Amino acid sequence: MGRIEDDDIRRVREATDLVQLVAETVVLKQKGRLFWGCCPFHNEKTPSFKIDPGTQLWHCFGCGKGGDVFGYVMEREKLEFPEAVRQLADRAHIEIKESQGGMPRGQRQRIMDACEAAEDFFHTQLMRSKDSGAASARSYLGTRGFGSGPSRDWRLGYAPGHGRLCAYLQSKGFSRDEMVQANLAFVNDGGRMVDRFYNRVMFPVHDLQGRTIAFGGRVIGSGEPKYLNSSETPVFHKSSNMFGIHKAKSAIVSSGTAIVVEGYTDVIALHEAGIRNAVATLGTALTAQHVKLLGRFASSIVYLFDGDAAGQKAAMRAAEFIDWSSALESGRNPIELKVTVLPDGMDPAEFVGARGAEALQEQVAGAQPLLDFAVNRTLDSFDLSKPALKARAMEEALKILLPVRGSVIATDYVNTIADRLNLEYTVVSHALKELKAPAVARREEDSVPHPEQGVPPRNTAAAKVVEEGRKYSRMEFELLSLCVADTALLGKLGKSLLEIHWEDPRAEAMADALMGAGAQATPAQAYAAAAAACPQAPALLAAAMSEAEPGEQGQLRARLLAVSLRERDLEREIRQAKARMRDTASLPPEEADALFEKTVGLQRQLVELRRGSRE
């Protein structure tokens, strides 16, 4: 939309009497030259809301809000300034002009009038037509639990096609250009006007003021696409409009929460079940503009996704839009973004139908922060026992934080990722600083094989994670190779070997087999035991063969390796304990105290181990 001219704004302001506007919804009493009433923006019994008819300004002593006619409409309807001007212009029957590419107000109104006429036509077809297509549409809606009541409330309809909508709109005086601009029809190759929607159940889309601006249509029976939505028009933008927002906005304001689902029928089913703060996107992922729109009414947005694979994938996609909401974290009205994936593969309509509104409200109440969901799902998708995949998991999880890099919330989640991966905070923080923007990263990754194929990540911090993991893996297998070559080490290092938390499960299997064979076994017997426990033992032990000679030199090398691995394990245990200590608010006092004592004990062991190593 274009910019509204200042002269038009002035004309709208002068044509609108504030007292009359407010009196439409608020009981006013005149005292002297001022008018007083109970504030419509907060609950009160004693009037503290005043209007000065001379200045055309209002103010509430109770909540401190105030302004002119535009400010009043913006606060009452949760509109932005241009929308408030347009609404009051409609009320005053003033034609306004919009510069910078905007369409004249009259043309925009004609498009909305055409959409409203189409809504009447579709609704009449659904409710009254005896055609088999209309009967099939009624049957489909009936299977979803939407009888005549919901169909009337939501003005649902049926599109028969065959040019019948075009003929109807032409009879109402709409031109070919207006029908095309409203995206209700198109001109085929033969130059004939054709209905855009054919043999579909129709869901009208309304703006905040309840005006019809677009449609979504679901095909009856088989056919592609299953859902067909209006394309962009001068009055409809998918990324900034939502299905059901005109009905849901009051409930969203009163509850403080907006529930976002993916389907039109999900919205209707939730509203019919009494959950009236639900809306849906219009064939797109949730955008920053959607978040901004809902932010006018809500302090919390809960994404409610289907429990099937597609729903979980959509939930992950939602994380792409954390940047907008997180930008508000230092603002006056931060928006909390949460997500819940419904169980058992059900969509919201199925869930509320099978388990009821209370059960669905419990799902909403239990929603987790979107960042938590996205980070944890990302980390869970990798085998973290493999160094290369651990590094890849770190990079993928950090990509989610790119839009909020440098913020307080990013610092918190760097801690979370470090705790999950058992890495130092500084390593993960450095990796986030090095991470490149998605577009650059995608170009570079197109020709780079997956890290599992042996190619290190480009991020140097992530590469260090890979190298450190591989270093400790080599140390584990070198220690085992020394124990095979000199089985006396199994007795001399027995306790140390038992204390090691073997990172590679193959090393753990071989270590158990060697301890079972015992210090009296010959090297051949020890090798056979290791090979029986791990088929890859020959290759692994050969690759890790130590240069230390058997005897005193080999024993010294084995002790240093055992100490280094134990030092690694203690450092990781300490990090894990500290991670849990950061969440001591959720622990009983006795468990928090025990955790603190354990951490102190681990730190003492580490100090003693390092002192002994130096000696």
Coordinates of C-alpha atoms in Angstrom, one line a residue:
M1 CA 0.0 0.0 0.0
G2 CA 1.1 3.6 -0.6
R3 CA 1.6 6.5 1.7
I4 CA -1.5 8.5 2.7
E5 CA -1.2 12.1 1.8
D6 CA -1.1 14.6 4.7
D7 CA -4.0 16.6 3.4
D8 CA -6.2 13.4 3.4
I9 CA -5.2 12.7 7.0
R10 CA -6.2 16.2 7.9
R11 CA -9.5 15.9 6.2
V12 CA -10.3 12.6 7.9
R13 CA -9.4 14.0 11.3
E14 CA -11.6 17.1 10.7
A15 CA -14.5 14.9 9.6
T16 CA -14.4 12.7 12.7
D17 CA -16.0 13.9 15.9
L18 CA -14.2 12.2 18.8
V19 CA -17.1 12.4 21.2
Q20 CA -19.5 10.8 18.7
L21 CA -16.8 8.1 17.9
V22 CA -16.3 7.1 21.5
A23 CA -20.0 7.3 22.3
E24 CA -20.6 4.5 19.9
T25 CA -19.1 2.1 22.5
V26 CA -18.7 4.1 25.8
V27 CA -21.4 5.8 27.9
L28 CA -20.3 9.5 28.2
K29 CA -21.6 12.2 30.5
Q30 CA -20.8 15.9 30.1
K31 CA -19.4 17.8 33.0
G32 CA -18.6 21.4 32.1
R33 CA -16.9 21.4 28.7
L34 CA -15.5 17.9 29.1
F35 CA -17.0 14.5 28.6
W36 CA -16.3 11.6 31.0
G37 CA -16.8 7.9 30.9
C38 CA -15.3 4.6 32.1
C39 CA -12.1 3.8 30.2
P40 CA -12.7 1.1 27.5
F41 CA -9.0 0.0 27.8
H42 CA -9.0 -1.2 31.4
N43 CA -11.6 -2.2 34.0
E44 CA -12.8 0.5 36.3
K45 CA -16.0 1.5 38.1
T46 CA -15.3 5.2 38.6
P47 CA -14.9 7.2 35.3
S48 CA -11.4 8.4 34.7
F49 CA -11.6 8.7 30.9
K50 CA -12.1 12.2 29.6
I51 CA -12.6 13.9 26.2
D52 CA -12.0 17.5 25.4
P53 CA -14.3 18.3 22.4
G54 CA -12.5 21.5 21.7
T55 CA -9.0 19.9 21.2
Q56 CA -10.5 16.6 20.1
L57 CA -8.1 14.8 22.5
W58 CA -8.8 12.0 25.0
H59 CA -6.9 10.9 28.1
C60 CA -7.4 8.3 30.9
F61 CA -6.1 9.1 34.4
G62 CA -6.3 5.4 35.3
C63 CA -4.1 3.7 32.6
G64 CA -2.3 6.9 31.4
K65 CA -3.3 6.3 27.7
G66 CA -4.4 9.2 25.5
G67 CA -4.3 10.7 22.0
D68 CA -6.5 11.9 19.2
V69 CA -9.1 10.2 17.1
F70 CA -6.5 8.1 15.3
G71 CA -4.9 7.0 18.5
Y72 CA -8.2 6.0 19.9
V73 CA -9.0 3.7 17.0
M74 CA -5.5 2.3 17.0
E75 CA -5.8 1.4 20.7
R76 CA -9.4 0.1 20.4
E77 CA -8.9 -2.0 17.2
K78 CA -5.2 -2.7 17.6
L79 CA -4.4 -1.1 14.3
E80 CA -1.4 0.7 12.9
F81 CA -1.7 4.4 12.0
P82 CA -2.4 4.0 8.2
E83 CA -5.1 1.4 8.9
A84 CA -6.8 3.6 11.5
V85 CA -6.8 6.5 8.9
R86 CA -8.4 4.2 6.3
Q87 CA -11.0 2.9 8.7
L88 CA -12.0 6.4 9.7
A89 CA -12.0 7.5 6.1
D90 CA -14.5 4.7 5.3
R91 CA -16.6 5.8 8.3
A92 CA -16.6 9.4 7.0
H93 CA -17.1 8.4 3.3
I94 CA -13.9 10.2 2.3
E95 CA -11.9 9.2 -0.7
I96 CA -8.2 9.2 0.1
K97 CA -5.3 9.0 -2.3
E98 CA -2.1 7.0 -1.6
S99 CA 1.2 7.9 -3.2
Q100 CA 4.3 5.7 -3.8
G101 CA 2.6 3.1 -5.9
G102 CA -0.6 2.8 -3.8
M103 CA -3.9 2.0 -5.5
P104 CA -6.6 4.7 -5.3
R105 CA -9.0 4.1 -2.3
G106 CA -12.0 3.7 -4.6
Q107 CA -10.3 0.9 -6.6
R108 CA -9.3 -0.9 -3.4
Q109 CA -12.8 -0.7 -2.1
R110 CA -14.2 -2.2 -5.4
I111 CA -11.9 -5.2 -5.0
M112 CA -13.2 -5.7 -1.4
D113 CA -16.7 -5.3 -2.7
A114 CA -16.1 -7.9 -5.3
C115 CA -14.7 -10.3 -2.7
E116 CA -17.7 -9.7 -0.5
A117 CA -20.1 -10.4 -3.4
A118 CA -18.2 -13.6 -4.2
E119 CA -18.5 -14.6 -0.5
D120 CA -22.3 -14.2 -0.8
F121 CA -22.4 -16.2 -4.0
F122 CA -20.2 -19.1 -2.6
H123 CA -22.2 -19.2 0.7
T124 CA -25.6 -19.3 -1.1
Q125 CA -24.3 -22.1 -3.3
L126 CA -23.3 -24.2 -0.3
M127 CA -26.4 -23.6 1.7
R128 CA -29.1 -23.8 -1.0
S129 CA -27.8 -25.3 -4.2
K130 CA -29.1 -28.8 -5.1
D131 CA -26.2 -29.5 -7.4
S132 CA -24.2 -32.7 -6.6
G133 CA -21.0 -30.7 -6.1
A134 CA -22.7 -28.5 -3.4
A135 CA -24.0 -31.7 -1.8
S136 CA -20.5 -33.2 -1.7
A137 CA -19.2 -30.0 -0.1
R138 CA -21.9 -30.2 2.6
S139 CA -21.0 -33.8 3.1
Y140 CA -17.3 -33.0 3.5
L141 CA -18.0 -30.3 6.0
G142 CA -20.3 -32.6 7.9
T143 CA -17.5 -35.2 8.3
R144 CA -15.4 -32.4 9.9
G145 CA -18.2 -31.6 12.3
F146 CA -19.2 -28.4 10.5
G147 CA -22.9 -28.3 10.0
S148 CA -25.2 -25.4 9.1
G149 CA -24.3 -23.4 12.2
P150 CA -20.5 -23.2 11.7
S151 CA -21.0 -22.8 8.0
R152 CA -23.1 -19.7 8.6
D153 CA -20.9 -18.3 11.3
W154 CA -17.8 -18.6 9.1
R155 CA -19.6 -17.8 5.8
L156 CA -18.3 -21.0 4.3
G157 CA -19.1 -21.6 0.7
Y158 CA -18.9 -23.8 -2.4
A159 CA -17.4 -22.8 -5.8
P160 CA -19.2 -24.5 -8.7
G161 CA -16.9 -23.1 -11.4
H162 CA -18.1 -23.1 -15.1
G163 CA -18.0 -19.3 -15.2
R164 CA -21.0 -19.0 -12.8
L165 CA -19.2 -16.7 -10.4
C166 CA -18.0 -14.4 -13.3
A167 CA -21.6 -14.2 -14.5
Y168 CA -22.9 -13.4 -11.0
L169 CA -20.3 -10.7 -10.5
Q170 CA -21.0 -9.2 -13.9
S171 CA -24.7 -9.0 -13.0
K172 CA -23.6 -7.0 -9.9
G173 CA -21.8 -4.5 -12.1
F174 CA -18.2 -5.6 -11.6
S175 CA -15.8 -5.3 -14.5
R176 CA -13.5 -7.9 -15.9
D177 CA -10.5 -5.9 -14.6
E178 CA -12.0 -5.8 -11.1
M179 CA -12.6 -9.5 -11.0
V180 CA -9.1 -10.2 -12.2
Q181 CA -7.6 -7.8 -9.7
A182 CA -9.5 -9.4 -6.9
N183 CA -8.1 -12.8 -8.1
L184 CA -11.5 -14.2 -8.5
A185 CA -11.1 -14.9 -12.2
F186 CA -8.5 -15.0 -15.0
V187 CA -8.5 -14.7 -18.7
N188 CA -7.7 -17.9 -20.5
D189 CA -5.7 -18.2 -23.8
G190 CA -8.9 -17.9 -25.8
G191 CA -9.6 -14.5 -24.1
R192 CA -12.6 -15.9 -22.1
M193 CA -13.1 -15.1 -18.4
V194 CA -12.7 -18.2 -16.2
D195 CA -13.6 -18.7 -12.5
R196 CA -10.4 -19.1 -10.5
F197 CA -12.0 -21.5 -8.0
Y198 CA -13.8 -24.7 -9.3
N199 CA -15.5 -27.5 -7.3
R200 CA -14.0 -26.4 -4.0
V201 CA -15.2 -25.8 -0.4
M202 CA -14.5 -22.1 0.1
F203 CA -13.1 -20.5 3.2
P204 CA -13.4 -16.7 3.1
V205 CA -10.5 -14.7 4.5
H206 CA -11.2 -11.4 6.4
D207 CA -9.1 -8.6 7.5
L208 CA -9.0 -7.2 11.1
Q209 CA -12.2 -5.2 10.5
G210 CA -14.0 -8.3 9.1
R211 CA -13.9 -7.3 5.5
T212 CA -13.6 -10.0 2.9
I213 CA -10.3 -9.8 1.1
A214 CA -9.4 -13.3 -0.2
F215 CA -10.3 -17.0 -0.2
G216 CA -8.9 -20.4 0.4
G217 CA -10.5 -23.4 -1.4
R218 CA -10.2 -27.1 -0.7
V219 CA -10.9 -29.4 -3.6
I220 CA -13.8 -31.8 -3.3
G221 CA -12.6 -35.4 -3.9
S222 CA -9.4 -35.9 -5.8
G223 CA -7.6 -33.1 -7.6
E224 CA -4.5 -30.9 -7.4
P225 CA -3.7 -28.7 -5.8
K226 CA -5.6 -29.9 -2.7
Y227 CA -5.7 -26.3 -1.4
L228 CA -5.8 -23.3 -3.6
N229 CA -5.4 -19.9 -2.0
S230 CA -5.9 -16.4 -3.4
S231 CA -2.7 -14.9 -4.8
E232 CA -1.5 -11.5 -3.7
T233 CA -3.8 -8.6 -4.5
P234 CA -3.8 -4.9 -3.6
V235 CA -5.9 -5.7 -0.5
F236 CA -4.5 -9.1 0.4
H237 CA -1.0 -10.1 1.4
K238 CA -0.4 -13.7 2.6
S239 CA 2.5 -12.7 4.8
S240 CA 0.6 -10.2 6.9
N241 CA -3.0 -11.6 7.0
M242 CA -4.3 -14.6 9.0
F243 CA -7.4 -16.7 8.8
G244 CA -9.7 -16.1 11.7
I245 CA -8.0 -13.0 13.0
H246 CA -11.2 -10.9 12.9
K247 CA -12.9 -13.4 15.2
A248 CA -9.9 -14.2 17.4
K249 CA -8.5 -10.8 18.2
S250 CA -10.7 -10.2 21.3
A251 CA -10.0 -13.6 22.8
I252 CA -6.3 -13.1 22.1
V253 CA -6.3 -9.8 23.9
S254 CA -8.2 -11.3 26.9
S255 CA -6.0 -14.4 27.2
G256 CA -2.7 -12.8 26.1
T257 CA -2.0 -15.8 24.0
A258 CA -2.4 -16.4 20.2
I259 CA -2.6 -20.0 19.1
V260 CA -1.3 -20.5 15.5
V261 CA -2.3 -23.6 13.5
E262 CA -1.8 -24.5 9.9
G263 CA -5.3 -25.3 8.6
Y264 CA -8.6 -23.4 8.2
T265 CA -10.6 -26.3 9.5
D266 CA -8.3 -26.5 12.6
V267 CA -9.2 -22.9 13.4
I268 CA -12.9 -23.5 13.0
A269 CA -12.8 -26.7 15.1
L270 CA -10.9 -24.9 17.9
H271 CA -13.3 -22.0 17.9
E272 CA -16.3 -24.3 17.9
A273 CA -14.7 -26.1 20.9
G274 CA -14.5 -22.8 22.8
I275 CA -10.9 -22.1 22.0
R276 CA -11.4 -18.7 20.3
N277 CA -7.9 -17.4 20.3
A278 CA -6.8 -19.6 17.3
V279 CA -5.7 -18.3 13.9
A280 CA -4.0 -19.9 10.9
T281 CA -1.5 -18.8 8.3
L282 CA -2.6 -18.7 4.7
G283 CA -0.5 -21.3 2.9
T284 CA 2.8 -19.9 4.1
A285 CA 5.1 -20.4 7.0
L286 CA 4.6 -17.9 9.9
T287 CA 6.4 -14.7 8.9
A288 CA 7.8 -11.8 10.8
Q289 CA 4.8 -9.8 9.6
H290 CA 2.5 -12.4 11.2
V291 CA 4.4 -12.1 14.5
K292 CA 4.1 -8.3 14.3
L293 CA 0.4 -8.6 13.6
L294 CA -0.3 -10.9 16.5
G295 CA 2.0 -8.9 18.7
R296 CA -0.6 -6.1 18.7
F297 CA -2.9 -8.4 20.7
A298 CA -0.8 -11.1 22.4
S299 CA 2.3 -11.3 24.6
S300 CA 2.7 -15.0 23.8
I301 CA 2.3 -16.9 20.5
V302 CA 2.0 -20.7 20.6
Y303 CA 2.6 -22.7 17.4
L304 CA 0.4 -25.8 17.5
F305 CA 1.6 -28.3 14.9
D306 CA 0.4 -31.7 13.8
G307 CA 2.1 -34.6 15.4
D308 CA 3.0 -36.2 12.1
A309 CA 6.4 -35.9 10.4
A310 CA 5.2 -32.9 8.2
G311 CA 4.0 -31.1 11.3
Q312 CA 7.3 -31.6 13.1
K313 CA 9.2 -30.4 10.1
A314 CA 7.0 -27.3 10.0
A315 CA 7.7 -26.7 13.7
M316 CA 11.4 -26.7 12.9
R317 CA 10.8 -24.3 10.0
A318 CA 9.1 -21.9 12.4
A319 CA 12.5 -21.4 14.1
E320 CA 13.5 -19.3 11.1
F321 CA 11.4 -16.5 12.3
I322 CA 12.8 -16.1 15.8
D323 CA 14.8 -13.1 14.7
W324 CA 11.9 -10.8 14.6
S325 CA 10.5 -11.7 18.0
S326 CA 13.9 -11.9 19.7
A327 CA 14.6 -8.4 18.5
L328 CA 11.9 -7.3 20.9
E329 CA 13.7 -8.9 23.9
S330 CA 14.9 -5.4 25.0
G331 CA 11.7 -3.7 24.0
R332 CA 8.7 -2.8 26.0
N333 CA 6.5 -5.6 24.8
P334 CA 8.6 -8.7 24.2
I335 CA 6.7 -11.5 22.5
E336 CA 7.2 -15.1 23.8
L337 CA 7.3 -17.7 21.0
K338 CA 6.4 -21.2 22.0
V339 CA 5.7 -24.5 20.2
T340 CA 4.0 -27.8 20.9
V341 CA 3.7 -30.8 18.6
L342 CA 0.5 -32.8 19.2
P343 CA 0.9 -36.5 20.1
D344 CA -0.1 -39.5 18.1
G345 CA 0.1 -37.8 14.7
M346 CA -3.1 -35.9 15.2
D347 CA -3.9 -32.4 13.8
P348 CA -5.6 -29.8 16.1
A349 CA -9.1 -30.6 14.8
E350 CA -8.7 -34.3 15.4
F351 CA -7.1 -33.8 18.8
V352 CA -9.8 -31.5 20.1
G353 CA -12.5 -33.8 18.7
A354 CA -11.1 -36.9 20.3
R355 CA -9.8 -35.5 23.6
G356 CA -11.7 -32.3 24.2
A357 CA -10.8 -28.6 24.6
E358 CA -9.4 -29.0 28.1
A359 CA -6.8 -31.5 26.9
L360 CA -5.8 -29.2 24.1
Q361 CA -5.5 -26.3 26.5
E362 CA -3.1 -28.5 28.5
Q363 CA -1.0 -29.0 25.4
V364 CA -0.9 -25.2 24.9
A365 CA 0.0 -24.6 28.5
G366 CA 2.8 -27.1 28.2
A367 CA 4.3 -25.5 25.1
Q368 CA 8.1 -25.1 25.2
P369 CA 10.0 -22.0 24.0
L370 CA 10.6 -22.3 20.3
L371 CA 14.3 -21.9 20.6
D372 CA 14.4 -24.8 23.1
F373 CA 12.4 -27.0 20.7
A374 CA 14.5 -26.2 17.7
V375 CA 17.9 -26.5 19.4
N376 CA 17.1 -29.8 21.1
R377 CA 15.5 -31.3 18.0
T378 CA 18.5 -30.4 16.0
L379 CA 21.0 -31.9 18.5
D380 CA 18.9 -35.0 18.9
S381 CA 19.1 -35.6 15.1
F382 CA 22.9 -36.3 15.3
D383 CA 24.9 -39.2 16.7
L384 CA 26.9 -37.2 19.2
S385 CA 29.3 -40.0 19.9
K386 CA 31.1 -39.3 16.6
P387 CA 33.3 -36.2 16.7
A388 CA 32.5 -35.1 13.2
L389 CA 28.8 -35.3 13.8
K390 CA 29.1 -33.6 17.2
A391 CA 30.8 -30.7 15.4
R392 CA 28.1 -30.7 12.7
A393 CA 25.4 -30.8 15.4
M394 CA 27.0 -27.7 17.1
E395 CA 27.1 -25.8 13.8
E396 CA 23.4 -26.6 12.9
A397 CA 22.2 -25.7 16.4
L398 CA 24.1 -22.4 16.3
K399 CA 22.6 -21.5 12.9
I400 CA 19.3 -21.2 14.8
L401 CA 21.0 -18.5 16.9
L402 CA 22.4 -16.5 14.0
P403 CA 19.6 -13.9 14.0
V404 CA 20.1 -13.2 17.7
R405 CA 23.9 -13.4 17.8
G406 CA 25.3 -11.0 20.3
S407 CA 22.1 -10.9 22.4
V408 CA 21.5 -12.1 26.0
I409 CA 19.3 -14.9 24.8
A410 CA 22.1 -16.1 22.5
T411 CA 24.4 -16.3 25.5
D412 CA 21.9 -18.5 27.3
Y413 CA 21.5 -20.9 24.4
V414 CA 25.2 -21.1 23.8
N415 CA 25.4 -22.4 27.4
T416 CA 22.6 -24.9 26.6
I417 CA 24.4 -26.2 23.5
A418 CA 27.7 -26.4 25.3
D419 CA 26.0 -28.4 28.1
R420 CA 24.3 -30.8 25.7
L421 CA 27.5 -31.4 23.8
N422 CA 29.7 -31.4 26.9
L423 CA 31.9 -28.7 25.4
E424 CA 33.5 -25.6 26.9
Y425 CA 31.3 -22.5 26.7
T426 CA 34.2 -20.6 25.0
V427 CA 34.4 -23.2 22.2
V428 CA 30.7 -22.9 21.4
S429 CA 30.7 -19.1 21.7
H430 CA 33.7 -18.8 19.4
A431 CA 32.0 -21.1 16.9
L432 CA 28.9 -18.8 16.9
K433 CA 31.1 -15.8 16.2
E434 CA 32.7 -17.6 13.3
L435 CA 29.4 -18.8 11.8
K436 CA 28.6 -17.4 8.4
A437 CA 25.3 -16.0 7.2
P438 CA 23.0 -18.8 5.7
A439 CA 23.3 -17.6 2.1
V440 CA 27.2 -17.7 2.3
A441 CA 27.2 -21.0 4.1
R442 CA 24.9 -22.6 1.6
R443 CA 27.1 -21.6 -1.3
E444 CA 30.1 -23.0 0.4
E445 CA 28.5 -26.2 1.5
D446 CA 27.0 -27.1 -1.9
S447 CA 30.3 -28.8 -2.9
V448 CA 31.4 -30.0 0.5
P449 CA 30.6 -33.6 1.5
H450 CA 29.0 -34.3 4.9
P451 CA 31.6 -34.3 7.8
E452 CA 30.9 -38.0 8.3
Q453 CA 32.7 -38.6 5.0
G454 CA 35.9 -37.3 6.6
V455 CA 35.9 -33.6 5.5
P456 CA 36.3 -31.2 8.4
P457 CA 33.8 -28.3 8.8
R458 CA 34.9 -24.9 7.6
N459 CA 34.2 -23.3 11.0
T460 CA 37.6 -23.4 12.7
A461 CA 36.0 -23.8 16.2
A462 CA 33.9 -26.7 15.0
A463 CA 37.1 -28.2 13.3
K464 CA 38.8 -28.1 16.7
V465 CA 35.9 -30.0 18.2
V466 CA 36.4 -32.7 15.5
E467 CA 40.1 -32.7 16.1
E468 CA 39.8 -33.0 19.8
G469 CA 37.4 -35.8 19.5
R470 CA 39.6 -37.7 17.1
K471 CA 42.6 -37.0 19.4
Y472 CA 41.0 -38.6 22.4
S473 CA 39.7 -41.5 20.2
R474 CA 43.3 -42.1 19.0
M475 CA 44.5 -42.0 22.6
E476 CA 41.9 -44.6 23.7
F477 CA 42.9 -47.0 21.0
E478 CA 46.7 -46.4 21.6
L479 CA 46.2 -47.2 25.2
L480 CA 44.4 -50.4 24.3
S481 CA 47.1 -51.4 21.8
L482 CA 49.8 -50.9 24.5
C483 CA 47.7 -53.2 26.8
V484 CA 47.6 -55.9 24.1
A485 CA 51.3 -55.7 23.5
D486 CA 52.1 -55.8 27.3
T487 CA 49.3 -57.5 29.2
A488 CA 51.0 -56.7 32.5
L489 CA 49.5 -53.2 32.1
L490 CA 46.1 -54.7 32.7
G491 CA 47.1 -55.4 36.2
K492 CA 49.1 -52.2 36.8
L493 CA 46.5 -49.9 35.3
G494 CA 43.5 -51.9 36.4
K495 CA 41.7 -49.3 38.5
S496 CA 42.6 -46.5 36.0
L497 CA 41.2 -48.5 33.1
L498 CA 37.9 -49.1 35.0
E499 CA 37.6 -45.3 35.7
I500 CA 37.9 -44.3 32.1
H501 CA 34.6 -43.4 30.3
W502 CA 35.4 -44.7 26.9
E503 CA 33.9 -42.4 24.3
D504 CA 34.1 -44.8 21.4
P505 CA 31.8 -47.8 22.1
R506 CA 34.3 -50.0 20.2
A507 CA 37.0 -49.0 22.6
E508 CA 34.7 -49.7 25.5
A509 CA 33.9 -53.2 24.2
M510 CA 37.6 -54.0 23.7
A511 CA 38.5 -52.7 27.1
D512 CA 35.9 -54.9 28.8
A513 CA 37.3 -57.9 26.9
L514 CA 40.9 -57.2 27.8
M515 CA 40.0 -56.8 31.5
G516 CA 38.2 -60.1 31.3
A517 CA 41.3 -61.7 29.8
G518 CA 43.4 -60.4 32.7
A519 CA 47.1 -59.6 33.2
Q520 CA 48.1 -63.3 32.9
A521 CA 46.9 -63.5 29.3
T522 CA 49.5 -63.6 26.5
P523 CA 49.5 -60.8 23.9
A524 CA 48.0 -63.3 21.4
Q525 CA 45.2 -64.2 23.9
A526 CA 44.5 -60.5 24.6
Y527 CA 44.4 -59.7 20.9
A528 CA 41.9 -62.6 20.3
A529 CA 39.7 -61.4 23.1
A530 CA 39.7 -57.8 21.7
A531 CA 38.9 -59.1 18.2
A532 CA 36.1 -61.2 19.5
A533 CA 34.5 -58.2 21.2
C534 CA 35.0 -55.8 18.3
P535 CA 35.3 -57.0 14.6
Q536 CA 37.1 -53.7 13.7
A537 CA 39.8 -54.4 16.4
P538 CA 42.6 -55.4 13.9
A539 CA 42.3 -52.2 11.9
L540 CA 41.8 -50.0 14.9
L541 CA 44.6 -51.4 17.0
A542 CA 47.0 -51.4 14.0
A543 CA 46.2 -47.8 13.2
A544 CA 46.8 -46.8 16.8
M545 CA 50.0 -48.9 17.3
S546 CA 52.3 -47.0 19.7
E547 CA 55.9 -46.2 19.0
A548 CA 56.7 -46.7 22.7
E549 CA 58.8 -49.9 23.3
P550 CA 57.3 -52.6 25.5
G551 CA 58.6 -52.3 29.1
E552 CA 59.3 -49.2 31.1
Q553 CA 58.8 -46.8 28.1
G554 CA 55.5 -48.4 27.2
Q555 CA 54.3 -48.4 30.8
L556 CA 55.1 -44.7 31.1
R557 CA 53.3 -43.9 27.9
A558 CA 50.3 -46.0 29.0
R559 CA 50.1 -44.2 32.4
L560 CA 50.2 -40.8 30.7
L561 CA 47.4 -41.8 28.3
A562 CA 45.3 -43.1 31.2
V563 CA 45.9 -39.9 33.2
S564 CA 45.0 -37.8 30.1
L565 CA 41.8 -39.7 29.5
R566 CA 40.8 -39.6 33.1
E567 CA 41.5 -35.8 33.2
R568 CA 39.2 -35.5 30.1
D569 CA 36.5 -37.4 31.9
L570 CA 36.7 -35.3 35.1
E571 CA 36.5 -32.1 33.1
R572 CA 33.4 -33.3 31.4
E573 CA 31.8 -34.5 34.6
I574 CA 32.5 -31.1 36.1
R575 CA 30.9 -29.3 33.1
Q576 CA 27.9 -31.6 33.4
A577 CA 27.6 -30.9 37.2
K578 CA 27.9 -27.2 36.6
A579 CA 25.2 -27.3 33.9
R580 CA 22.9 -29.0 36.4
M581 CA 23.8 -26.4 39.0
R582 CA 22.6 -23.6 36.8
D583 CA 19.2 -25.1 37.1
T584 CA 19.2 -25.6 40.9
A585 CA 16.0 -23.6 41.2
S586 CA 14.1 -26.7 40.0
L587 CA 15.9 -29.1 42.4
P588 CA 15.1 -29.7 46.0
P589 CA 17.5 -28.1 48.5
E590 CA 19.1 -31.4 49.5
E591 CA 19.7 -32.4 45.9
A592 CA 21.2 -29.0 45.1
D593 CA 23.5 -29.3 48.1
A594 CA 24.6 -32.8 47.1
L595 CA 25.3 -31.6 43.6
F596 CA 27.5 -28.8 44.9
E597 CA 29.4 -31.3 47.1
K598 CA 29.9 -33.6 44.1
T599 CA 31.2 -30.8 42.0
V600 CA 33.7 -29.8 44.7
G601 CA 34.8 -33.4 45.0
L602 CA 35.3 -33.7 41.2
Q603 CA 37.3 -30.5 41.1
R604 CA 39.5 -31.8 44.0
Q605 CA 40.1 -35.1 42.1
L606 CA 41.1 -33.2 39.0
V607 CA 43.6 -31.0 40.9
E608 CA 45.2 -34.1 42.6
L609 CA 45.3 -35.9 39.3
R610 CA 47.1 -33.0 37.6
R611 CA 49.5 -32.6 40.5
G612 CA 50.4 -36.3 40.4
S613 CA 50.8 -36.2 36.6
R614 CA 53.4 -33.3 37.0
E615 CA 55.3 -35.2 39.7

